Amino acid sequence: MELRESIIRRRTTNKAFKNEPLREEDIREIIFAANRAPSHFNSQPWDFILVTDQGIRREIGVIAGESMNQLISKGDFFKRYLKYFRFSKTEIEEKKSGIYIDKVPAILRPFISKIFDNDGVKLLNFLRVPNILGKDAKKIVSDSPLLLGFMLRKEEYRPGEKSGIYSLISMGAALQNIWLTATSLGIGLQFVSTPMEIPENWNKILQILRVPDTHELMAVYRLGYINQDGKRNTIDWVSDERRSFDELVSWNYYGGKK
Ligand SMILES: Cc1cc2nc3c(=O)[nH]c(=O)nc-3n(C[C@H](O)[C@H](O)[C@H](O)COP(=O)(O)O)c2cc1C
């Protein structure tokens, strides 16, 4: 696949993957690509944990499901990230950023944009939305053939010093290499970030993965071969919109026109 095609086709894969282990040569290709990314002084500040063991994947899946359930039922998630949610096609087309909740069971549709007030959260709980989302999250994480722990060596991350920023930029470059290479191999990727939002749940994951004190677990991703015909989650989102060239750039100085 050409690079441009990978860039255009890369997406967050929200749904379940094919029930098929990843080939080791594909896993090696992904890690090879990650490690070809630029890093300050070629420090390669990253290390990886490849989780293929079914029992460990299930343990992490349970934590991901519980985290989702907890975040939604308490309303924390929406409070924290309200500004990124869009509830209509018109809204996402207008804002050109954020995520559009385009798949909602018909019974919930009339209520979905009202979830941000206190009564809305009560309503969501009454309609068991946290359970629906939690169950889906648990299943798709547990059933992913590969969970990838992406770690930053703490000696490279010194907040307040330039190298702190350099190491984060390097991690971003490595992630993008991972994601584009995965796309080119027909492999999808999704962040498993909900446990990060709840410190005690994230600690449980650190323990399961035996992350040493020398390392910061920056993210956990789930990966697998994309199932084009697979069913979408009960409640789901897309985020295809992007701002245009003219909205993104200034010429010569901030605010400058061509
Ligand atoms: C730091 C970071 C954290 C993210 N966390 C999540 C997450 O927890 N769950 C998820 O489904 N997507 C997560 N995403 C994916 C973004 O939502 C996604 O990249 C964005 O909406 C654009 O969609 P696309 O990846 O399909 O192009 C995360 C992305 C980044 C860079």
Coordinates of C-alpha atoms and ligand atoms in Angstrom, one line a residue:
M1 CA 0.0 0.0 0.0
E2 CA 1.3 3.4 -0.9
L3 CA 2.1 5.8 2.0
R4 CA -0.7 8.2 1.1
E5 CA -3.2 5.5 0.9
S6 CA -2.2 4.3 4.4
I7 CA -2.5 7.9 5.7
I8 CA -6.0 8.2 4.2
R9 CA -7.2 4.8 5.2
R10 CA -5.9 4.8 8.8
R11 CA -8.8 5.0 11.2
T12 CA -9.5 4.2 14.8
T13 CA -11.1 0.7 14.7
N14 CA -14.0 0.7 17.2
K15 CA -15.4 -2.7 16.4
A16 CA -14.3 -6.2 17.0
F17 CA -11.4 -7.6 15.0
K18 CA -11.2 -10.9 13.1
N19 CA -10.9 -13.8 15.5
E20 CA -7.4 -14.6 14.3
P21 CA -4.0 -14.2 16.0
L22 CA -1.6 -11.7 14.4
R23 CA 1.2 -13.3 12.4
E24 CA 4.5 -12.8 14.2
E25 CA 6.0 -11.4 11.0
D26 CA 3.4 -8.6 11.1
I27 CA 4.0 -7.9 14.7
R28 CA 7.7 -7.6 14.0
E29 CA 7.1 -5.3 11.0
I30 CA 5.0 -3.0 13.3
I31 CA 7.7 -2.9 16.0
F32 CA 10.4 -2.4 13.3
A33 CA 8.5 0.6 11.9
A34 CA 8.0 2.0 15.4
N35 CA 11.7 1.8 16.1
R36 CA 12.6 3.5 12.8
A37 CA 10.8 6.7 14.0
P38 CA 12.9 9.7 14.7
S39 CA 13.9 10.3 18.4
H40 CA 16.0 12.9 20.0
F41 CA 19.7 11.9 19.6
N42 CA 18.4 8.5 18.4
S43 CA 17.5 7.8 22.1
Q44 CA 14.7 5.4 21.1
P45 CA 12.9 6.2 24.4
W46 CA 10.2 3.5 23.9
D47 CA 9.8 -0.1 25.0
F48 CA 6.9 -2.4 24.2
I49 CA 4.9 -5.2 25.9
L50 CA 3.1 -7.5 23.5
V51 CA 0.2 -9.1 25.2
T52 CA -1.0 -12.3 23.4
D53 CA -1.9 -14.4 26.4
Q54 CA -5.7 -14.8 26.5
G55 CA -6.0 -14.7 30.3
I56 CA -4.1 -11.4 30.5
R57 CA -6.1 -9.9 27.7
R58 CA -9.3 -10.9 29.5
E59 CA -8.1 -9.3 32.7
I60 CA -7.4 -6.0 30.9
G61 CA -10.7 -6.3 29.0
V62 CA -12.6 -6.5 32.4
I63 CA -10.8 -3.4 33.6
A64 CA -11.5 -1.5 30.4
G65 CA -15.2 -2.4 30.6
E66 CA -15.5 -1.4 34.2
S67 CA -13.7 1.9 33.5
M68 CA -16.1 2.7 30.7
N69 CA -19.1 1.8 32.8
Q70 CA -17.8 3.9 35.8
L71 CA -16.9 7.0 33.6
I72 CA -20.2 7.1 31.9
S73 CA -22.4 6.3 34.9
K74 CA -20.9 9.1 37.0
G75 CA -21.0 11.5 34.1
D76 CA -17.3 12.2 34.5
F77 CA -16.4 11.4 30.9
F78 CA -18.9 13.7 29.3
K79 CA -18.1 16.5 31.8
R80 CA -14.4 16.2 31.0
Y81 CA -14.7 15.9 27.3
L82 CA -18.0 17.6 26.5
K83 CA -16.4 19.9 23.9
Y84 CA -15.5 17.1 21.6
F85 CA -18.9 15.4 21.3
R86 CA -21.1 16.0 18.2
F87 CA -24.6 14.7 18.0
S88 CA -25.7 15.5 14.4
K89 CA -24.1 15.4 11.0
T90 CA -24.7 19.1 10.6
E91 CA -22.8 19.8 13.8
I92 CA -19.7 17.8 12.9
E93 CA -19.7 19.2 9.3
E94 CA -19.8 22.7 10.8
K95 CA -17.1 22.2 13.5
K96 CA -15.0 19.8 11.4
S97 CA -13.5 18.3 14.6
G98 CA -14.5 16.1 17.4
I99 CA -16.4 12.8 17.3
Y100 CA -19.9 12.3 15.9
I101 CA -22.0 9.8 17.8
D102 CA -23.7 8.4 14.7
K103 CA -24.9 5.1 16.0
V104 CA -27.4 5.0 18.8
P105 CA -30.3 2.6 19.3
A106 CA -33.5 4.2 18.2
I107 CA -35.0 4.3 21.7
L108 CA -32.0 6.5 22.9
R109 CA -31.8 8.8 20.0
P110 CA -34.3 11.5 21.3
F111 CA -32.3 11.6 24.6
I112 CA -28.7 11.5 23.5
S113 CA -28.0 15.2 23.1
K114 CA -29.4 15.8 26.6
I115 CA -26.9 13.7 28.4
F116 CA -24.8 16.6 29.7
D117 CA -27.0 17.9 32.4
N118 CA -27.5 16.0 35.7
D119 CA -30.9 14.7 34.7
G120 CA -29.3 13.4 31.5
V121 CA -26.8 11.3 33.4
K122 CA -29.7 9.9 35.5
L123 CA -31.6 9.1 32.3
L124 CA -28.5 7.4 30.8
N125 CA -28.2 5.2 33.9
F126 CA -31.9 4.4 33.8
L127 CA -31.5 3.4 30.1
R128 CA -28.5 1.3 31.1
V129 CA -26.2 3.1 28.6
P130 CA -23.1 2.7 30.9
N131 CA -23.7 -1.1 30.9
I132 CA -24.1 -1.3 27.1
L133 CA -20.8 0.7 26.6
G134 CA -19.0 -1.2 29.3
K135 CA -20.0 -4.6 27.9
D136 CA -19.0 -3.7 24.4
A137 CA -15.6 -2.4 25.7
K138 CA -14.9 -5.5 27.7
K139 CA -15.7 -7.7 24.8
I140 CA -13.7 -5.9 22.1
V141 CA -10.6 -5.5 24.3
S142 CA -10.6 -9.1 25.7
D143 CA -11.1 -10.5 22.1
S144 CA -8.4 -8.4 20.5
P145 CA -5.6 -10.7 19.4
L146 CA -2.9 -8.3 20.5
L147 CA -2.7 -5.7 23.2
L148 CA 0.3 -3.5 22.9
G149 CA 1.7 -1.7 26.0
F150 CA 3.6 1.4 24.8
M151 CA 6.1 2.6 27.4
L152 CA 8.4 5.6 27.7
R153 CA 11.6 5.2 29.7
K154 CA 11.3 7.7 32.5
E155 CA 15.0 8.7 32.3
E156 CA 14.1 10.2 29.0
Y157 CA 11.2 12.1 30.3
R158 CA 12.2 15.1 32.3
P159 CA 9.2 17.5 32.5
G160 CA 10.4 21.1 32.4
E161 CA 13.5 20.2 30.3
K162 CA 13.5 20.2 26.5
S163 CA 14.2 16.5 26.5
G164 CA 10.8 15.9 28.1
I165 CA 9.1 17.4 25.1
Y166 CA 11.5 15.8 22.7
S167 CA 10.7 12.4 24.1
L168 CA 6.9 12.9 23.8
I169 CA 7.3 14.1 20.2
S170 CA 9.4 11.0 19.5
M171 CA 6.6 8.7 21.0
G172 CA 4.1 10.4 18.8
A173 CA 6.2 9.7 15.7
A174 CA 6.6 6.0 16.8
L175 CA 2.9 5.7 17.3
Q176 CA 2.2 7.0 13.8
N177 CA 4.6 4.6 12.3
I178 CA 2.9 1.8 14.2
W179 CA -0.5 2.9 13.0
L180 CA 0.3 3.4 9.4
T181 CA 2.2 0.2 9.1
A182 CA -0.7 -1.7 10.8
T183 CA -3.0 -0.1 8.3
S184 CA -0.9 -1.2 5.4
L185 CA -1.0 -4.8 6.7
G186 CA -4.8 -4.8 7.1
I187 CA -4.5 -4.4 10.9
G188 CA -6.6 -2.0 12.9
L189 CA -5.8 -0.2 16.1
Q190 CA -7.7 1.5 18.9
F191 CA -6.5 3.2 22.1
V192 CA -7.7 1.6 25.3
S193 CA -7.7 4.9 27.2
T194 CA -10.6 4.6 29.6
P195 CA -8.6 2.9 32.4
M196 CA -6.2 5.8 32.2
E197 CA -8.9 8.1 33.3
I198 CA -9.3 6.2 36.6
P199 CA -5.9 6.1 38.5
E200 CA -6.7 3.0 40.5
N201 CA -7.7 1.1 37.4
W202 CA -4.6 2.2 35.5
N203 CA -2.5 1.0 38.5
K204 CA -4.2 -2.4 38.2
I205 CA -3.0 -2.6 34.5
L206 CA 0.5 -1.5 35.5
Q207 CA 0.6 -4.4 37.9
I208 CA -0.8 -6.9 35.4
L209 CA 1.8 -5.9 32.9
R210 CA 4.5 -5.7 35.6
V211 CA 5.5 -2.3 34.3
P212 CA 8.7 -1.4 36.3
D213 CA 9.2 2.0 38.0
T214 CA 11.8 2.9 35.4
H215 CA 9.0 3.1 32.8
E216 CA 5.8 5.1 32.2
L217 CA 3.1 3.2 30.5
M218 CA 1.9 5.8 27.9
A219 CA -0.9 3.9 26.3
V220 CA -2.4 0.5 25.7
Y221 CA -3.6 -0.2 22.2
R222 CA -5.7 -3.1 20.9
L223 CA -4.8 -4.5 17.5
G224 CA -6.1 -7.2 15.1
Y225 CA -6.9 -7.9 11.5
I226 CA -9.8 -5.7 10.4
N227 CA -13.1 -7.4 9.8
Q228 CA -14.7 -5.3 7.1
D229 CA -18.1 -7.0 7.6
G230 CA -18.0 -6.9 11.4
K231 CA -20.9 -5.5 13.4
R232 CA -20.4 -2.0 14.9
N233 CA -20.8 -1.5 18.6
T234 CA -24.3 -0.8 19.9
I235 CA -23.4 2.9 20.5
D236 CA -20.6 4.1 18.2
W237 CA -18.9 7.2 16.7
V238 CA -17.0 8.3 13.6
S239 CA -14.6 11.2 13.2
D240 CA -13.9 11.6 9.5
E241 CA -14.1 15.4 9.4
R242 CA -10.9 17.4 9.2
R243 CA -10.3 21.2 8.9
S244 CA -9.3 22.4 5.5
F245 CA -5.9 23.7 4.3
D246 CA -7.0 27.3 4.5
E247 CA -8.3 26.9 8.0
L248 CA -5.0 25.3 9.1
V249 CA -2.4 27.5 7.7
S250 CA -1.1 31.1 7.9
W251 CA 1.4 32.3 5.4
N252 CA 4.7 33.8 6.7
Y253 CA 3.3 34.9 10.1
Y254 CA 0.4 33.9 12.2
G255 CA -2.8 35.2 10.6
G256 CA -0.9 36.0 7.3
K257 CA -2.7 35.5 4.0
K258 CA -1.2 34.3 0.8
Ligands
LIG1 C1 -3.7 10.4 22.8 C2 -4.9 9.7 22.2 C3 -5.9 9.1 22.9 C4 -7.0 8.5 22.3 N1 -7.9 7.7 23.1 C5 -8.8 7.0 22.5 C6 -9.7 6.2 23.2 O1 -9.6 6.0 24.5 N2 -10.6 5.4 22.6 C7 -10.8 5.5 21.2 O2 -11.6 4.9 20.7 N3 -10.0 6.4 20.5 C8 -9.0 7.1 21.1 N4 -8.2 7.9 20.4 C9 -8.5 8.1 18.9 C10 -9.1 9.4 18.5 O3 -10.4 9.5 19.0 C11 -9.1 9.4 17.0 O4 -7.8 9.3 16.5 C12 -9.7 10.7 16.4 O5 -11.1 10.8 16.8 C13 -9.7 10.7 14.9 O6 -10.3 9.5 14.4 P1 -9.5 8.5 13.5 O7 -8.4 7.9 14.3 O8 -10.5 7.4 13.1 O9 -9.0 9.2 12.3 C14 -7.1 8.6 21.0 C15 -6.2 9.2 20.2 C16 -5.1 9.8 20.7 C17 -4.0 10.5 19.9

